Amino acid sequence: MWATKRHAGTSSVAVRQTHTAQDPGGAYSLQVHTAASASTTAYKRQIRDQITAAQPLPDGGIALQIAFVVGPRRAWPNLWKATIDSLGPILGRDAGAHEWNARDGRITDLGLHCVIDPAVGNQVTIAIRACPVGTQAAR
């Protein structure tokens, strides 16, 4: 899934056949693991705790790609929002903001990817790639 947000008079969504994408790298190239349910705070904490050394990217738009490796019993579309909520160390948070209220409005280019692997059971591996807009590799 690809989404791009811009100020414009109209909005649009494009749906097309999937294709293999190159790893874009980025200012942050992180990999985290969790087995918690995405509907729990434990899921967000496990992700956040693995990226706490990160510093927020500079102000401005952010290109973010998130790739999930999940078992066939996981509904991976349910993972993206909780994952982004946990990215405060990368996206930043406004002063006084709730712990899970990351500055996600800064995301102007978003790519979500998924691989289903029956061998991983309830584990979720998440590759996170983030950088200021304009510095990312082409999609």
Coordinates of N, CA and C in Angstrom, one line a residue:
M1 N 0.8 -1.2 0.0 CA 0.0 0.0 0.0 C 0.9 1.2 0.0
W2 N 0.6 2.2 -0.9 CA 1.3 3.4 -0.9 C 0.3 4.6 -0.8
A3 N 0.7 5.6 0.0 CA -0.1 6.7 0.2 C 0.8 8.0 0.2
T4 N 0.3 9.0 -0.5 CA 1.1 10.3 -0.5 C 0.1 11.4 -0.1
K5 N 0.5 12.3 0.8 CA -0.4 13.4 1.2 C 0.3 14.7 0.8
R6 N -0.5 15.5 0.1 CA -0.1 16.8 -0.3 C -1.3 17.8 -0.2
H7 N -1.0 19.1 -0.1 CA -2.0 20.1 -0.2 C -2.4 20.2 -1.7
A8 N -3.7 19.9 -2.0 CA -4.2 20.0 -3.3 C -5.7 20.2 -3.3
G9 N -6.2 20.6 -4.4 CA -7.6 20.7 -4.6 C -8.4 19.5 -4.6
T10 N -7.8 18.3 -5.0 CA -8.5 17.1 -5.1 C -7.6 16.0 -4.4
S11 N -8.2 14.9 -4.1 CA -7.5 13.7 -3.5 C -7.8 12.5 -4.4
S12 N -6.9 11.6 -4.4 CA -7.0 10.4 -5.2 C -6.3 9.2 -4.5
V13 N -6.7 8.1 -4.9 CA -6.1 6.8 -4.4 C -5.9 6.0 -5.7
A14 N -4.7 5.4 -5.7 CA -4.4 4.5 -6.8 C -4.2 3.1 -6.3
V15 N -4.9 2.1 -7.0 CA -4.7 0.7 -6.7 C -4.1 0.0 -7.8
R16 N -3.0 -0.8 -7.6 CA -2.4 -1.5 -8.7 C -1.8 -2.8 -8.2
Q17 N -1.4 -3.6 -9.1 CA -0.9 -4.9 -8.8 C 0.4 -4.7 -7.9
T18 N 0.6 -5.7 -7.0 CA 1.8 -5.6 -6.1 C 3.0 -5.9 -6.9
H19 N 4.1 -5.4 -6.4 CA 5.4 -5.7 -7.0 C 6.5 -5.7 -5.9
T20 N 7.6 -6.3 -6.1 CA 8.7 -6.3 -5.2 C 9.3 -4.9 -5.1
A21 N 9.6 -4.4 -3.9 CA 10.1 -3.1 -3.7 C 11.5 -3.2 -3.1
Q22 N 12.4 -2.4 -3.5 CA 13.8 -2.4 -3.0 C 13.7 -1.8 -1.6
D23 N 14.6 -2.2 -0.7 CA 14.7 -1.6 0.6 C 15.2 -0.2 0.4
P24 N 14.4 0.8 0.9 CA 14.8 2.2 0.6 C 15.8 2.8 1.5
G25 N 16.2 2.0 2.6 CA 17.1 2.6 3.6 C 16.5 3.8 4.2
G26 N 17.3 4.7 4.7 CA 16.7 5.9 5.3 C 17.6 6.4 6.4
A27 N 17.2 7.5 7.0 CA 17.9 8.1 8.1 C 17.8 7.0 9.3
Y28 N 16.6 6.4 9.3 CA 16.4 5.3 10.3 C 16.1 4.0 9.5
S29 N 16.8 3.0 9.8 CA 16.6 1.7 9.2 C 16.6 0.7 10.4
L30 N 15.4 0.5 11.0 CA 15.2 -0.2 12.2 C 14.5 -1.5 12.0
Q31 N 14.7 -2.5 12.9 CA 13.9 -3.7 12.8 C 13.5 -4.0 14.3
V32 N 12.2 -4.3 14.5 CA 11.8 -4.6 15.8 C 10.9 -5.9 15.8
H33 N 10.7 -6.5 17.0 CA 9.9 -7.7 17.1 C 8.9 -7.5 18.2
T34 N 7.7 -8.2 18.0 CA 6.7 -8.2 19.1 C 5.9 -9.4 18.9
A35 N 5.2 -9.9 19.9 CA 4.2 -11.0 19.8 C 2.9 -10.5 20.5
A36 N 2.9 -9.3 21.0 CA 1.7 -8.8 21.6 C 0.6 -8.5 20.6
S37 N -0.7 -8.4 21.1 CA -1.8 -8.1 20.3 C -1.7 -6.6 20.0
A38 N -1.9 -6.2 18.7 CA -1.9 -4.8 18.3 C -2.9 -3.9 19.0
S39 N -3.9 -4.5 19.6 CA -5.0 -3.8 20.3 C -4.6 -3.5 21.8
T40 N -3.3 -3.8 22.2 CA -2.9 -3.6 23.6 C -1.8 -2.6 23.6
T41 N -1.7 -2.0 24.8 CA -0.6 -1.0 25.0 C 0.8 -1.8 25.0
A42 N 0.8 -3.0 25.3 CA 2.0 -3.8 25.3 C 2.7 -3.8 23.9
Y43 N 1.8 -3.9 22.9 CA 2.3 -3.9 21.5 C 3.1 -2.6 21.3
K44 N 2.5 -1.5 21.6 CA 3.2 -0.2 21.4 C 4.4 0.0 22.2
R45 N 4.3 -0.5 23.5 CA 5.5 -0.4 24.4 C 6.7 -1.2 23.8
Q46 N 6.4 -2.4 23.4 CA 7.5 -3.3 22.9 C 8.2 -2.6 21.7
I47 N 7.4 -2.0 20.8 CA 8.0 -1.3 19.7 C 8.8 -0.1 20.1
R48 N 8.2 0.7 20.9 CA 8.8 2.0 21.4 C 10.1 1.6 22.1
D49 N 10.1 0.6 23.0 CA 11.2 0.3 23.8 C 12.4 -0.2 23.0
Q50 N 12.2 -0.7 21.8 CA 13.3 -1.1 20.9 C 13.8 0.0 20.1
I51 N 13.2 1.2 20.1 CA 13.7 2.3 19.3 C 13.9 3.6 20.1
T52 N 14.0 3.4 21.4 CA 14.2 4.6 22.3 C 15.5 5.4 22.0
A53 N 16.5 4.8 21.5 CA 17.7 5.5 21.2 C 17.6 6.5 20.0
A54 N 16.5 6.4 19.3 CA 16.3 7.2 18.1 C 16.0 8.6 18.6
Q55 N 16.4 9.6 17.8 CA 16.0 11.0 18.0 C 15.0 11.4 16.9
P56 N 14.1 12.3 17.2 CA 13.1 12.7 16.2 C 13.8 13.3 15.0
L57 N 13.2 12.9 13.8 CA 13.7 13.5 12.6 C 13.4 15.0 12.6
P58 N 14.2 15.8 11.8 CA 14.0 17.2 11.8 C 12.6 17.6 11.3
D59 N 12.1 18.8 11.7 CA 10.8 19.2 11.3 C 10.6 19.1 9.8
G60 N 9.4 18.9 9.4 CA 9.0 18.8 8.0 C 8.5 17.4 7.7
G61 N 8.2 17.2 6.4 CA 7.6 15.9 6.0 C 8.5 14.8 6.2
I62 N 7.9 13.6 6.4 CA 8.6 12.4 6.6 C 8.1 11.3 5.6
A63 N 9.1 10.6 5.0 CA 8.7 9.4 4.2 C 8.9 8.2 5.1
L64 N 7.9 7.4 5.3 CA 7.9 6.3 6.2 C 7.5 5.0 5.4
Q65 N 8.3 4.0 5.6 CA 7.9 2.7 5.1 C 8.0 1.7 6.2
I66 N 6.9 0.9 6.3 CA 6.8 -0.1 7.3 C 6.6 -1.5 6.7
A67 N 7.4 -2.5 6.9 CA 7.2 -3.8 6.4 C 7.0 -4.8 7.5
F68 N 5.9 -5.5 7.4 CA 5.5 -6.5 8.4 C 5.8 -7.9 7.9
V69 N 6.4 -8.8 8.8 CA 6.4 -10.2 8.5 C 5.5 -10.8 9.6
V70 N 4.4 -11.5 9.2 CA 3.5 -12.0 10.1 C 3.1 -13.4 9.8
G71 N 2.5 -14.1 10.7 CA 1.9 -15.4 10.5 C 0.5 -15.3 9.8
P72 N 0.0 -16.3 9.3 CA -1.3 -16.3 8.6 C -2.5 -15.9 9.4
R73 N -2.3 -16.0 10.7 CA -3.5 -15.7 11.6 C -3.5 -14.2 12.0
R74 N -2.5 -13.5 11.7 CA -2.5 -12.0 12.0 C -3.2 -11.3 10.9
A75 N -4.0 -10.3 11.3 CA -4.7 -9.4 10.3 C -3.8 -8.2 10.2
W76 N -2.8 -8.3 9.3 CA -1.8 -7.2 9.2 C -2.3 -5.8 9.0
P77 N -3.4 -5.6 8.4 CA -3.9 -4.2 8.2 C -4.2 -3.6 9.6
N78 N -4.4 -4.4 10.6 CA -4.7 -3.9 12.0 C -3.4 -3.4 12.7
L79 N -2.3 -3.6 12.1 CA -1.0 -3.3 12.8 C -0.5 -1.9 12.5
W80 N -0.8 -1.4 11.4 CA -0.1 -0.1 11.0 C -0.4 1.0 11.9
K81 N -1.6 1.3 12.3 CA -1.9 2.4 13.2 C -1.2 2.3 14.5
A82 N -1.3 1.2 15.2 CA -0.6 1.0 16.5 C 0.9 1.1 16.3
T83 N 1.4 0.6 15.2 CA 2.9 0.8 15.0 C 3.3 2.2 14.9
I84 N 2.5 3.0 14.1 CA 2.9 4.4 13.9 C 2.7 5.2 15.2
D85 N 1.7 4.8 16.0 CA 1.5 5.5 17.3 C 2.7 5.3 18.2
S86 N 3.5 4.2 18.0 CA 4.6 3.9 18.9 C 5.9 4.6 18.4
L87 N 5.9 5.3 17.3 CA 7.1 5.9 16.7 C 7.4 7.3 17.2
G88 N 7.0 7.6 18.4 CA 7.3 8.9 18.9 C 8.8 9.2 18.9
P89 N 9.7 8.3 19.2 CA 11.1 8.6 19.2 C 11.6 9.0 17.8
I90 N 10.9 8.6 16.7 CA 11.3 9.0 15.4 C 10.5 10.2 14.9
L91 N 9.2 10.2 15.1 CA 8.3 11.3 14.6 C 8.3 12.5 15.6
G92 N 8.6 12.3 16.8 CA 8.5 13.3 17.8 C 7.1 13.4 18.4
R93 N 6.9 14.1 19.5 CA 5.6 14.3 20.1 C 5.6 15.8 20.5
D94 N 4.4 16.4 20.4 CA 4.2 17.8 20.9 C 4.3 17.8 22.4
A95 N 4.8 18.9 22.9 CA 4.9 19.1 24.4 C 3.5 18.8 25.0
G96 N 3.5 18.0 26.0 CA 2.3 17.7 26.7 C 1.4 16.7 26.1
A97 N 1.8 16.1 24.9 CA 1.0 15.2 24.2 C 1.0 13.8 24.9
H98 N -0.1 13.1 24.8 CA -0.2 11.7 25.3 C 0.9 10.9 24.8
E99 N 1.3 9.9 25.5 CA 2.5 9.0 25.2 C 2.4 8.4 23.8
W100 N 1.1 8.1 23.3 CA 1.0 7.4 22.0 C 0.5 8.4 20.9
N101 N 0.7 9.6 21.2 CA 0.2 10.7 20.2 C 1.5 11.2 19.5
A102 N 2.1 10.4 18.7 CA 3.3 10.8 17.9 C 2.8 11.8 16.8
R103 N 3.7 12.6 16.4 CA 3.4 13.6 15.3 C 3.3 13.0 14.0
D104 N 2.3 12.1 13.8 CA 2.1 11.3 12.6 C 1.6 12.2 11.4
G105 N 1.1 13.4 11.7 CA 0.7 14.3 10.6 C 1.9 14.7 9.7
R106 N 3.1 14.5 10.2 CA 4.3 14.8 9.4 C 4.5 13.8 8.3
I107 N 3.9 12.6 8.4 CA 4.1 11.6 7.4 C 3.4 12.0 6.1
T108 N 4.1 12.2 5.0 CA 3.5 12.6 3.8 C 3.7 11.6 2.7
D109 N 4.6 10.6 2.9 CA 4.8 9.5 2.0 C 4.8 8.2 2.9
L110 N 3.9 7.3 2.6 CA 3.8 6.1 3.4 C 3.7 4.9 2.6
G111 N 4.5 3.9 2.9 CA 4.5 2.6 2.2 C 4.3 1.6 3.3
L112 N 3.3 0.7 3.1 CA 3.1 -0.4 4.0 C 3.3 -1.7 3.2
H113 N 4.0 -2.6 3.7 CA 4.4 -3.9 3.1 C 4.1 -5.0 4.0
C114 N 3.8 -6.2 3.5 CA 3.6 -7.4 4.3 C 4.1 -8.7 3.6
V115 N 4.7 -9.5 4.4 CA 5.0 -10.9 4.0 C 4.4 -11.8 5.0
I116 N 3.6 -12.8 4.5 CA 3.0 -13.8 5.4 C 4.0 -15.0 5.4
D117 N 4.4 -15.4 6.6 CA 5.3 -16.5 6.8 C 4.7 -17.4 7.9
P118 N 4.2 -18.6 7.5 CA 3.6 -19.5 8.5 C 4.5 -19.9 9.6
A119 N 5.8 -19.8 9.4 CA 6.7 -20.3 10.4 C 6.8 -19.3 11.6
V120 N 6.3 -18.1 11.5 CA 6.6 -17.1 12.6 C 5.5 -17.1 13.7
G121 N 4.4 -17.9 13.5 CA 3.4 -18.0 14.5 C 2.8 -16.6 14.8
N122 N 2.8 -16.3 16.1 CA 2.3 -15.0 16.6 C 3.3 -13.9 16.6
Q123 N 4.5 -14.2 16.3 CA 5.6 -13.1 16.2 C 5.3 -12.2 15.1
V124 N 5.7 -10.9 15.3 CA 5.6 -9.9 14.2 C 7.0 -9.3 14.1
T125 N 7.6 -9.3 13.0 CA 8.8 -8.6 12.7 C 8.5 -7.4 11.9
I126 N 9.0 -6.2 12.3 CA 8.6 -4.9 11.6 C 9.9 -4.2 11.2
A127 N 10.0 -4.0 9.9 CA 11.2 -3.2 9.4 C 10.6 -1.8 9.2
I128 N 11.3 -0.8 9.8 CA 10.9 0.6 9.8 C 12.0 1.4 9.1
R129 N 11.6 2.1 8.0 CA 12.5 3.0 7.3 C 11.9 4.4 7.3
A130 N 12.6 5.3 7.7 CA 12.1 6.7 7.9 C 13.2 7.7 7.5
C131 N 12.8 8.8 6.8 CA 13.7 9.8 6.5 C 12.9 11.1 6.1
P132 N 13.6 12.2 6.1 CA 12.9 13.5 5.7 C 12.5 13.3 4.2
V133 N 11.4 13.8 3.9 CA 10.9 13.8 2.5 C 11.9 14.5 1.6
G134 N 12.2 13.9 0.5 CA 13.1 14.4 -0.5 C 14.5 13.7 -0.4
T135 N 14.7 12.9 0.7 CA 16.0 12.3 0.8 C 15.9 10.8 0.6
Q136 N 14.6 10.3 0.4 CA 14.4 8.8 0.2 C 14.7 8.4 -1.2
A137 N 15.0 7.1 -1.3 CA 15.2 6.5 -2.6 C 13.8 6.4 -3.3
A138 N 13.9 6.3 -4.6 CA 12.7 6.2 -5.4 C 11.9 5.0 -5.1
R139 N 10.6 5.0 -5.2 CA 9.8 3.8 -5.0 C 9.8 3.0 -6.2

